[in-house]
PDB file of C-alpha atoms in Angstrom:
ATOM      1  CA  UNK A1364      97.389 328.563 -37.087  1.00 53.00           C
ATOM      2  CA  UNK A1365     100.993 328.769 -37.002  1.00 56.00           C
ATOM      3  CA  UNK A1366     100.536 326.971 -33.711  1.00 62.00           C
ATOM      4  CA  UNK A1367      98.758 324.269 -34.849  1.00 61.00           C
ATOM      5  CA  UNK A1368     101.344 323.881 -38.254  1.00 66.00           C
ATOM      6  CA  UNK A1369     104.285 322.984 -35.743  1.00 65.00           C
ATOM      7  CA  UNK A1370     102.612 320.555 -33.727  1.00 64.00           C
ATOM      8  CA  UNK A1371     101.525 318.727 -37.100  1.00 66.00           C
ATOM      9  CA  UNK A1372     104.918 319.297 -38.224  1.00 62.00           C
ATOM     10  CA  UNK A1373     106.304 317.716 -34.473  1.00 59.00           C
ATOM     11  CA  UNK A1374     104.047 314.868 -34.601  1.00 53.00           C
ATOM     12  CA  UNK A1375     105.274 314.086 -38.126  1.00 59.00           C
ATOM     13  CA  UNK A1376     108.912 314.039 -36.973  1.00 60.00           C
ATOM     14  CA  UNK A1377     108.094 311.565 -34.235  1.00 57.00           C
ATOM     15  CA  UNK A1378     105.806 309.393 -36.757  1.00 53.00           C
ATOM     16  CA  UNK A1379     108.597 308.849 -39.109  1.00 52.00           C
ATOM     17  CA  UNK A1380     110.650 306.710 -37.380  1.00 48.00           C
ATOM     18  CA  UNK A1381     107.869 304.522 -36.492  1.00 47.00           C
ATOM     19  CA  UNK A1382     106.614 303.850 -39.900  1.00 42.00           C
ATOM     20  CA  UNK A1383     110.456 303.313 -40.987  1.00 43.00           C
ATOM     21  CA  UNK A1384     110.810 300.754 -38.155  1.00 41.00           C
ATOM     22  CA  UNK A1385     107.254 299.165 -38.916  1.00 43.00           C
ATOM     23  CA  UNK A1386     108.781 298.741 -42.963  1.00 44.00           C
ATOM     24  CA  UNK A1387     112.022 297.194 -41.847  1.00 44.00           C
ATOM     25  CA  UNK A1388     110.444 294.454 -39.511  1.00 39.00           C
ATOM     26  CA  UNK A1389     108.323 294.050 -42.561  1.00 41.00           C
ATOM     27  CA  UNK A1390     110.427 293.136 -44.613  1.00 38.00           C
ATOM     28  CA  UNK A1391     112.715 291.093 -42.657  1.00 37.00           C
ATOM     29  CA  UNK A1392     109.746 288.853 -42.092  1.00 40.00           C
ATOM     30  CA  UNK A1393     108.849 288.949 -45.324  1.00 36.00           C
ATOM     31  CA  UNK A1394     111.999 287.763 -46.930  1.00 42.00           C
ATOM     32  CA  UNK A1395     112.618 285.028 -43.987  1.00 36.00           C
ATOM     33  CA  UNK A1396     111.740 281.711 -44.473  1.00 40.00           C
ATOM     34  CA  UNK A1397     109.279 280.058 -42.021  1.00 40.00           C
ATOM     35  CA  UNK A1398     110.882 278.323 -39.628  1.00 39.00           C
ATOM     36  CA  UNK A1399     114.042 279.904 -40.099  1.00 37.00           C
ATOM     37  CA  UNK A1400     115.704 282.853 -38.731  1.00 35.00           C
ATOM     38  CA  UNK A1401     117.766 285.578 -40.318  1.00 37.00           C
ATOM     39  CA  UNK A1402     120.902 284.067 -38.801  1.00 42.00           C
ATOM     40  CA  UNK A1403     119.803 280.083 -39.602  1.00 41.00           C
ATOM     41  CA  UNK A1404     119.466 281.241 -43.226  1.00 34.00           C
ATOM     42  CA  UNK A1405     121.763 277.976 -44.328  1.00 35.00           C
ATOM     43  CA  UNK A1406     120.695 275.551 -42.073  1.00 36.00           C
ATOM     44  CA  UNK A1407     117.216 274.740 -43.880  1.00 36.00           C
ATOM     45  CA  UNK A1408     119.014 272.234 -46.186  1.00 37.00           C
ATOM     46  CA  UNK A1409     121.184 269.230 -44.709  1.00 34.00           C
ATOM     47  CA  UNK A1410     124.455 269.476 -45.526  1.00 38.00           C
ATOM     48  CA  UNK A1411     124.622 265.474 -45.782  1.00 42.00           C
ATOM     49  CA  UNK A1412     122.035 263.533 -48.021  1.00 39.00           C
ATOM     50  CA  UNK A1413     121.408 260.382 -46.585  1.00 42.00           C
ATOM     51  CA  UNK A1414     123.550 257.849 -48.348  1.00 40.00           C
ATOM     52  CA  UNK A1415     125.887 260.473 -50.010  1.00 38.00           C
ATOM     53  CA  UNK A1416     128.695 261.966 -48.669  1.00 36.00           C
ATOM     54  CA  UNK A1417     129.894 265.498 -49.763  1.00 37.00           C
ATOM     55  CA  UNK A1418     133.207 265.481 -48.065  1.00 37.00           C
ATOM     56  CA  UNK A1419     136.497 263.840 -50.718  1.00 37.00           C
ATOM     57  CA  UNK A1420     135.786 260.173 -49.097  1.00 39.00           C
ATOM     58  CA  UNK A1421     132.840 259.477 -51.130  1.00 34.00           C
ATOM     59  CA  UNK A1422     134.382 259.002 -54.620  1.00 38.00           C
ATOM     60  CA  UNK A1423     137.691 257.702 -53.379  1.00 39.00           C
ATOM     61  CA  UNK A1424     138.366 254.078 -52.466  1.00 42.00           C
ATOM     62  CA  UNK A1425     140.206 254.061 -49.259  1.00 42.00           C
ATOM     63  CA  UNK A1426     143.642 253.092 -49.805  1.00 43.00           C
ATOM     64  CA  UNK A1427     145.836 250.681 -47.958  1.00 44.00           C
ATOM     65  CA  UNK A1428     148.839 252.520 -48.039  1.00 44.00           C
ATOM     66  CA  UNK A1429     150.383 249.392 -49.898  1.00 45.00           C
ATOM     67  CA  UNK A1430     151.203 250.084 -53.322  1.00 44.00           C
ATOM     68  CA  UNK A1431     149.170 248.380 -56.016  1.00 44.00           C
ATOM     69  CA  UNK A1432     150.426 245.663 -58.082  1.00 43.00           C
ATOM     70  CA  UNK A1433     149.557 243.620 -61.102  1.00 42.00           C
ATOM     71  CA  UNK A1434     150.623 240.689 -61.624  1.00 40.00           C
ATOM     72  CA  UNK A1435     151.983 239.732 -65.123  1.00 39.00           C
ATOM     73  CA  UNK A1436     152.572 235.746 -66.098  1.00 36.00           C
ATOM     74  CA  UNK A1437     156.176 235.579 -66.888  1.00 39.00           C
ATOM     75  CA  UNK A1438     155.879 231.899 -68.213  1.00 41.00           C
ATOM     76  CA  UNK A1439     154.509 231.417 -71.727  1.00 40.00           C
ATOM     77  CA  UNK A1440     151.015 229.774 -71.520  1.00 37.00           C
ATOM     78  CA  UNK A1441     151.324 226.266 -73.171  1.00 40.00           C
ATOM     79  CA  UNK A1442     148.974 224.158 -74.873  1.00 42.00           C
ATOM     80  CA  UNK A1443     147.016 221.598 -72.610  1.00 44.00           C
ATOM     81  CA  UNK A1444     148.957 218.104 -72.842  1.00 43.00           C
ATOM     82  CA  UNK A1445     152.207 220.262 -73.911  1.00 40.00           C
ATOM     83  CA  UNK A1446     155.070 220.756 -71.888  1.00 40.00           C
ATOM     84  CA  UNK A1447     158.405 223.133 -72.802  1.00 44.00           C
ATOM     85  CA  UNK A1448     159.816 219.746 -73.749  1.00 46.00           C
ATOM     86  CA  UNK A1449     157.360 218.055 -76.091  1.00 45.00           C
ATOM     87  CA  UNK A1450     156.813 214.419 -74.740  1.00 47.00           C
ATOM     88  CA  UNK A1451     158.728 211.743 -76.763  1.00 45.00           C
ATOM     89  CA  UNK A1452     161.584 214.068 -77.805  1.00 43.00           C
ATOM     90  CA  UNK A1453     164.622 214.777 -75.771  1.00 43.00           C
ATOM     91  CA  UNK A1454     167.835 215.965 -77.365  1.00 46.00           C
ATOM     92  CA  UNK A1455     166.791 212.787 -78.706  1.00 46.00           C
ATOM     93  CA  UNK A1456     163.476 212.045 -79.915  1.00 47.00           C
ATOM     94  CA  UNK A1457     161.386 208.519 -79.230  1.00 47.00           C
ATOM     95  CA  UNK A1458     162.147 206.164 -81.765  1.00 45.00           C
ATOM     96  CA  UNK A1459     164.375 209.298 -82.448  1.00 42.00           C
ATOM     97  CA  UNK A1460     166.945 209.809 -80.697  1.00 41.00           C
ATOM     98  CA  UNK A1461     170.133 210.506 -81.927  1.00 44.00           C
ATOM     99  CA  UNK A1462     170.133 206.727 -82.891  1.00 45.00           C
ATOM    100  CA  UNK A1463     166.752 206.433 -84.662  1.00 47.00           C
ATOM    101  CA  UNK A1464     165.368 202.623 -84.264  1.00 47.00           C
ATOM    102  CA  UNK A1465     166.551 200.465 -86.663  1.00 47.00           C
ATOM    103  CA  UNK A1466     169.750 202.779 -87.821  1.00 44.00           C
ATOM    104  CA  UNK A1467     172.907 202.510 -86.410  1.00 43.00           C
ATOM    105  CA  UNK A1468     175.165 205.976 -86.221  1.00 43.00           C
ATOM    106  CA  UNK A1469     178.580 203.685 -86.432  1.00 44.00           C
ATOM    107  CA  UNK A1470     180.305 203.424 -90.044  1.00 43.00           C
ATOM    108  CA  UNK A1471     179.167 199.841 -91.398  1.00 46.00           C
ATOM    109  CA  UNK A1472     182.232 197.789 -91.310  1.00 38.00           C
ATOM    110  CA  UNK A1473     182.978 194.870 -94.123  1.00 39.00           C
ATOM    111  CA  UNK A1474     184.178 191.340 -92.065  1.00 34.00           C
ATOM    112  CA  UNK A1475     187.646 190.936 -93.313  1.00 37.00           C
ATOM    113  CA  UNK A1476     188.939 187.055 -92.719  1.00 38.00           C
ATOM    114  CA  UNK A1477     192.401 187.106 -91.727  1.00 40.00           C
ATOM    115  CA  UNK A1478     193.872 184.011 -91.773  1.00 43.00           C
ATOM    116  CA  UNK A1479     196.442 183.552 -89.307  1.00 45.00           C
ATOM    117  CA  UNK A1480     197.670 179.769 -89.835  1.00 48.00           C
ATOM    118  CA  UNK A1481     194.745 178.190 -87.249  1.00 68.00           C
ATOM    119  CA  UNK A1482     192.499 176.881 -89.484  1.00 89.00           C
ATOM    120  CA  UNK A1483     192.290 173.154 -90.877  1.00 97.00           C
ATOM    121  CA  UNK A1484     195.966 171.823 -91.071  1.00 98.00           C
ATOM    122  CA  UNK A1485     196.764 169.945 -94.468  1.00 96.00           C
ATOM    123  CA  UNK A1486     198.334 167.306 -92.632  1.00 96.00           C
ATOM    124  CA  UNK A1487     196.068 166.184 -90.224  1.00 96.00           C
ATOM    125  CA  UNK A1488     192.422 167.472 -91.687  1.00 97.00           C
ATOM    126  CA  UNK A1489     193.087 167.781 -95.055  1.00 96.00           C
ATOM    127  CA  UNK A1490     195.287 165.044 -96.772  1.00 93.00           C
ATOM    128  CA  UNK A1491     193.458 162.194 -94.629  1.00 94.00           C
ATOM    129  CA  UNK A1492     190.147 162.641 -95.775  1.00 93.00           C
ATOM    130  CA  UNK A1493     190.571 164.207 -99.553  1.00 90.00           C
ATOM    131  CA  UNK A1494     193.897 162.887-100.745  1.00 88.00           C
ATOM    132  CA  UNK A1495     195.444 160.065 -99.446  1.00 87.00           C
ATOM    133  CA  UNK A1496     194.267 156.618-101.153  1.00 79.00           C
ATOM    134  CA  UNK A1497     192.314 158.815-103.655  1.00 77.00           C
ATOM    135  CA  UNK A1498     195.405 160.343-105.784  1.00 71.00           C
ATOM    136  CA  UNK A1499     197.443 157.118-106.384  1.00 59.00           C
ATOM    137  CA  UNK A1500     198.693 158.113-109.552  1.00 58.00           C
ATOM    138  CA  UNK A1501     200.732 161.428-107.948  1.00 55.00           C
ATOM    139  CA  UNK A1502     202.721 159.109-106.400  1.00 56.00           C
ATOM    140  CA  UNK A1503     204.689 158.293-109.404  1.00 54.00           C
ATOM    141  CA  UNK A1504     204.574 161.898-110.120  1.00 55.00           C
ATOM    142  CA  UNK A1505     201.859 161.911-113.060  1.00 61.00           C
ATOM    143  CA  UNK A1506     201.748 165.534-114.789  1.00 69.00           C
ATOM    144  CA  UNK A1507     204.589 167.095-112.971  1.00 71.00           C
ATOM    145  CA  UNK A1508     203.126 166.368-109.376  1.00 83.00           C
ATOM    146  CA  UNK A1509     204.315 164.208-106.744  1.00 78.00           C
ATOM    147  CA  UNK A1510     202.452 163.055-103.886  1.00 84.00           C
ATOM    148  CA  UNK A1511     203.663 160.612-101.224  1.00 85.00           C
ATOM    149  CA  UNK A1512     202.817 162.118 -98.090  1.00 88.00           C
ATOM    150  CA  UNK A1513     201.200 165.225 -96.344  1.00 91.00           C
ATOM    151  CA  UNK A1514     204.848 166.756 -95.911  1.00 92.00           C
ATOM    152  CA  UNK A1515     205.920 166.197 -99.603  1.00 89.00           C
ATOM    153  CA  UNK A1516     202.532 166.930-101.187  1.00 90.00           C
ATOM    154  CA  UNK A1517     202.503 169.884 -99.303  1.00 95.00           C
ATOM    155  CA  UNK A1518     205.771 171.589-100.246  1.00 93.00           C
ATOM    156  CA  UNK A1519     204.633 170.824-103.762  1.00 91.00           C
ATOM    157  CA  UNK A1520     201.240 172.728-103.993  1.00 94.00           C
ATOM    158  CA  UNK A1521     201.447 175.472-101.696  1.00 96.00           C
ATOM    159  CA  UNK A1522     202.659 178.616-104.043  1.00 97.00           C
ATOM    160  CA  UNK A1523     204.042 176.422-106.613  1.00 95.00           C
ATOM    161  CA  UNK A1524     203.466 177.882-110.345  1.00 96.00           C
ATOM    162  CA  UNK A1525     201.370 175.172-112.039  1.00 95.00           C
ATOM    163  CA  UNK A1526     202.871 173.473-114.967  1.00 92.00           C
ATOM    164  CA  UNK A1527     199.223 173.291-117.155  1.00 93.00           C
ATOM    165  CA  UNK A1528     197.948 177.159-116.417  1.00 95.00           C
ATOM    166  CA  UNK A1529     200.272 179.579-117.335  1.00 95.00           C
ATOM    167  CA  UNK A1530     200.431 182.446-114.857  1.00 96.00           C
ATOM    168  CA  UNK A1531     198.396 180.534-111.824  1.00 97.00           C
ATOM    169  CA  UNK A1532     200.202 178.689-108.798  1.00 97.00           C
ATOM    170  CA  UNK A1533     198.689 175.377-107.315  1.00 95.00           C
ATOM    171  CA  UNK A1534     197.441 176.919-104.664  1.00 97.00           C
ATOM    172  CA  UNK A1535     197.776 180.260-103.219  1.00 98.00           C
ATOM    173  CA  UNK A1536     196.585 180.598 -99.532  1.00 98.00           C
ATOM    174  CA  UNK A1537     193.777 182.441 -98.911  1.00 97.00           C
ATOM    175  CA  UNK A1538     192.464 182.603-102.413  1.00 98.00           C
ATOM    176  CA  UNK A1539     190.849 179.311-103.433  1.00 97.00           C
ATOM    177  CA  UNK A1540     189.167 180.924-106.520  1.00 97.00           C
ATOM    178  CA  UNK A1541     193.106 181.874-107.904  1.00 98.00           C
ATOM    179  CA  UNK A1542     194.130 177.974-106.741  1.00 98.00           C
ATOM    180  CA  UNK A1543     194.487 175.514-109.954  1.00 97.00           C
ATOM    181  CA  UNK A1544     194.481 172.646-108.174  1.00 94.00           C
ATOM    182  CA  UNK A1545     191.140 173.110-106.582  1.00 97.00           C
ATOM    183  CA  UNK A1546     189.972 173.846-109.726  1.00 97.00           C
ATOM    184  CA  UNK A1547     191.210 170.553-111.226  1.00 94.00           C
ATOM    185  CA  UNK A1548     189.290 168.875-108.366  1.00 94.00           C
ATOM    186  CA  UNK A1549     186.623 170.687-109.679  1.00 97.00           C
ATOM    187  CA  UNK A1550     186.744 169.393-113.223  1.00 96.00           C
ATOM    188  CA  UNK A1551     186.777 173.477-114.061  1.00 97.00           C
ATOM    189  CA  UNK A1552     190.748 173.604-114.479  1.00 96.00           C
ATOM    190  CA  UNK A1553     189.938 173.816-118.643  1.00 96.00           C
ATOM    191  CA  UNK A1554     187.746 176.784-118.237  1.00 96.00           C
ATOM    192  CA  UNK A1555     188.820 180.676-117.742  1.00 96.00           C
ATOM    193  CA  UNK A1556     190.365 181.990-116.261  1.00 96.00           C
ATOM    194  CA  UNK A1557     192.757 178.940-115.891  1.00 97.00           C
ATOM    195  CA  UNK A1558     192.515 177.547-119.532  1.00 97.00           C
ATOM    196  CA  UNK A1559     194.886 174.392-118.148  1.00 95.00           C
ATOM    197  CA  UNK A1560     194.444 170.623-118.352  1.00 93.00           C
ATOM    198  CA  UNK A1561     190.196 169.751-118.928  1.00 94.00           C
ATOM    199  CA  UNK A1562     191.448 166.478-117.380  1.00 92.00           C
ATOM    200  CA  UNK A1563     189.704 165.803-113.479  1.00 92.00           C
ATOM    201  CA  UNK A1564     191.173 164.745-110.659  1.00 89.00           C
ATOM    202  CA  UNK A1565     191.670 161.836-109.378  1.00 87.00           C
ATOM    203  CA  UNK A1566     192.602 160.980-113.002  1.00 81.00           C
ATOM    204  CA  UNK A1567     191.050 157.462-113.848  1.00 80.00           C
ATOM    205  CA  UNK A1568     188.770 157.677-110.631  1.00 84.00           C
ATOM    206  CA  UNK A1569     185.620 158.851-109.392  1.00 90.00           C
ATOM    207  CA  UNK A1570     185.720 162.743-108.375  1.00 93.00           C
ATOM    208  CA  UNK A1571     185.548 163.635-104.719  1.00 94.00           C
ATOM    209  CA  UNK A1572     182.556 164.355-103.301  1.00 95.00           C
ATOM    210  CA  UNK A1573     181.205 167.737-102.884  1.00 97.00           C
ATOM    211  CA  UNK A1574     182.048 167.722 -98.844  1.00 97.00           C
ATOM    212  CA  UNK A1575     185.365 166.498-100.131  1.00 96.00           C
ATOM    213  CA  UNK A1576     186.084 169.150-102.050  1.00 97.00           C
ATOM    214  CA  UNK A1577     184.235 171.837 -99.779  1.00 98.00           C
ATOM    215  CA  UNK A1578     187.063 170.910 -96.887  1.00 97.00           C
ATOM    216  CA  UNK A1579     190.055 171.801 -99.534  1.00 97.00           C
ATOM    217  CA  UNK A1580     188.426 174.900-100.235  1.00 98.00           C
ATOM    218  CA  UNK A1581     188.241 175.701 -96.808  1.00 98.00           C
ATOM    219  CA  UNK A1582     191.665 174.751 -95.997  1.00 98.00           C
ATOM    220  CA  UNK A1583     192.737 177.131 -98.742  1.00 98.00           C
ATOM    221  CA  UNK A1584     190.417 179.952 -97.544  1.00 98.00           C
ATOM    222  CA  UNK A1585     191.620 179.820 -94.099  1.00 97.00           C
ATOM    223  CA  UNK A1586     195.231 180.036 -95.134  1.00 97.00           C
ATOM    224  CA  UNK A1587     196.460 176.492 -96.344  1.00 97.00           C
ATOM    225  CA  UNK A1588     197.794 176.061 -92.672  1.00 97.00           C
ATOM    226  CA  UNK A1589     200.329 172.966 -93.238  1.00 96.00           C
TER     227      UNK A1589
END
């Protein structure tokens, strides 16, 4: 009996490594995947999915090494048909310019006549036409005036005080409106501001005619040049 207890007991010793060795490969197999191998345990799934990319390079835009700039308009955008300068204005502007059409930036000036002795001459423009052969009665020196001749006549009106208007000469160059003597060819020599003699000359004779009496005023305007 005891016999037959150790050779039980022997077998069993022997039989226990088998069964342990049966229960590993078991369960190796059991936990592998088909078609895979305890060592390919991470080779099942690919590592790239087609069209993807798991490395750094698929999110990042390949660079150029240059660096990246962005360009920033420095000049200020203008209005279509515009310019910096608008058109018809410089400094000066169209029809404006510093000198606007029509204006004139000089001072206006006043045309002064000054008579300088080169206007109509008494003796050769003057006493010809206007006095000589119309003022007989001067030549016997009628109302304090005597006139003979261009020279004498002359010497006798030109800044000589009249005799019939207190305060006024004969004639005073350059001023006919101040000049009695025009004024009594006038027939005005009896109104202000000269108050003289009403009488006209030529006394007794028809007056001179208005182109007559123009030229003396003229000559006295310009200077009663001798």
């Amino acid at each position: 009996m005891y016999a037959s207890i150790r050779l039980i007991f022997t077998c069993s010793l022997f039989a226990l490594p088998l069964v342990a060795c049966g229960d590993d490969g078991n369960a190796t197999d059991a936990n592998a995947t088909p078609g895979t191998t305890a060592d390919d345990t991470t080779t099942g799934t690919a590592t790239d999915t087609p069209g993807t990319t798991t490395g750094t390079d698929a999110t990042t835009e390949p660079t150029t090494g240059e660096p990246t700039t962005t360009t920033t308009a420095t000049e200020t955008a203008t209005s279509p048909g515009t310019t910096t300068d608008e058109p018809g204005t410089t400094t000066d502007e169209p029809g404006t310019t510093t000198d606007e059409p029509g204006t004139s930036t000089e001072p206006e000036t006043t045309t002064t006549t000054t008579t300088t002795g080169d206007g109509l001459s008494w003796e050769t423009d003057v006493f010809p036409a206007a006095i000589e052969g119309n003022c007989g009665c001067h030549q016997q020196g009628s109302g304090g005036l005597t006139i003979t001749g261009a020279q004498d006549s002359y010497q006798n009106l030109v800044d000589v005080d009249s005799t019939q208007a207190a305060g006024f000469k004969r004639v005073v160059p350059g001023d006919s409106a101040n000049s009695y003597f025009l004024a009594k060819l006038k027939g005005t020599s009896g109104e202000a501001p000269f108050n003289g003699n009403a009488a006209q000359m030529p006394k007794g004779g028809a007056p001179l005619s208005d182109d007559l009496i123009a030229l003396v005023e003229q000559w006295i305007d310009e200077g009663a040049a001798p």
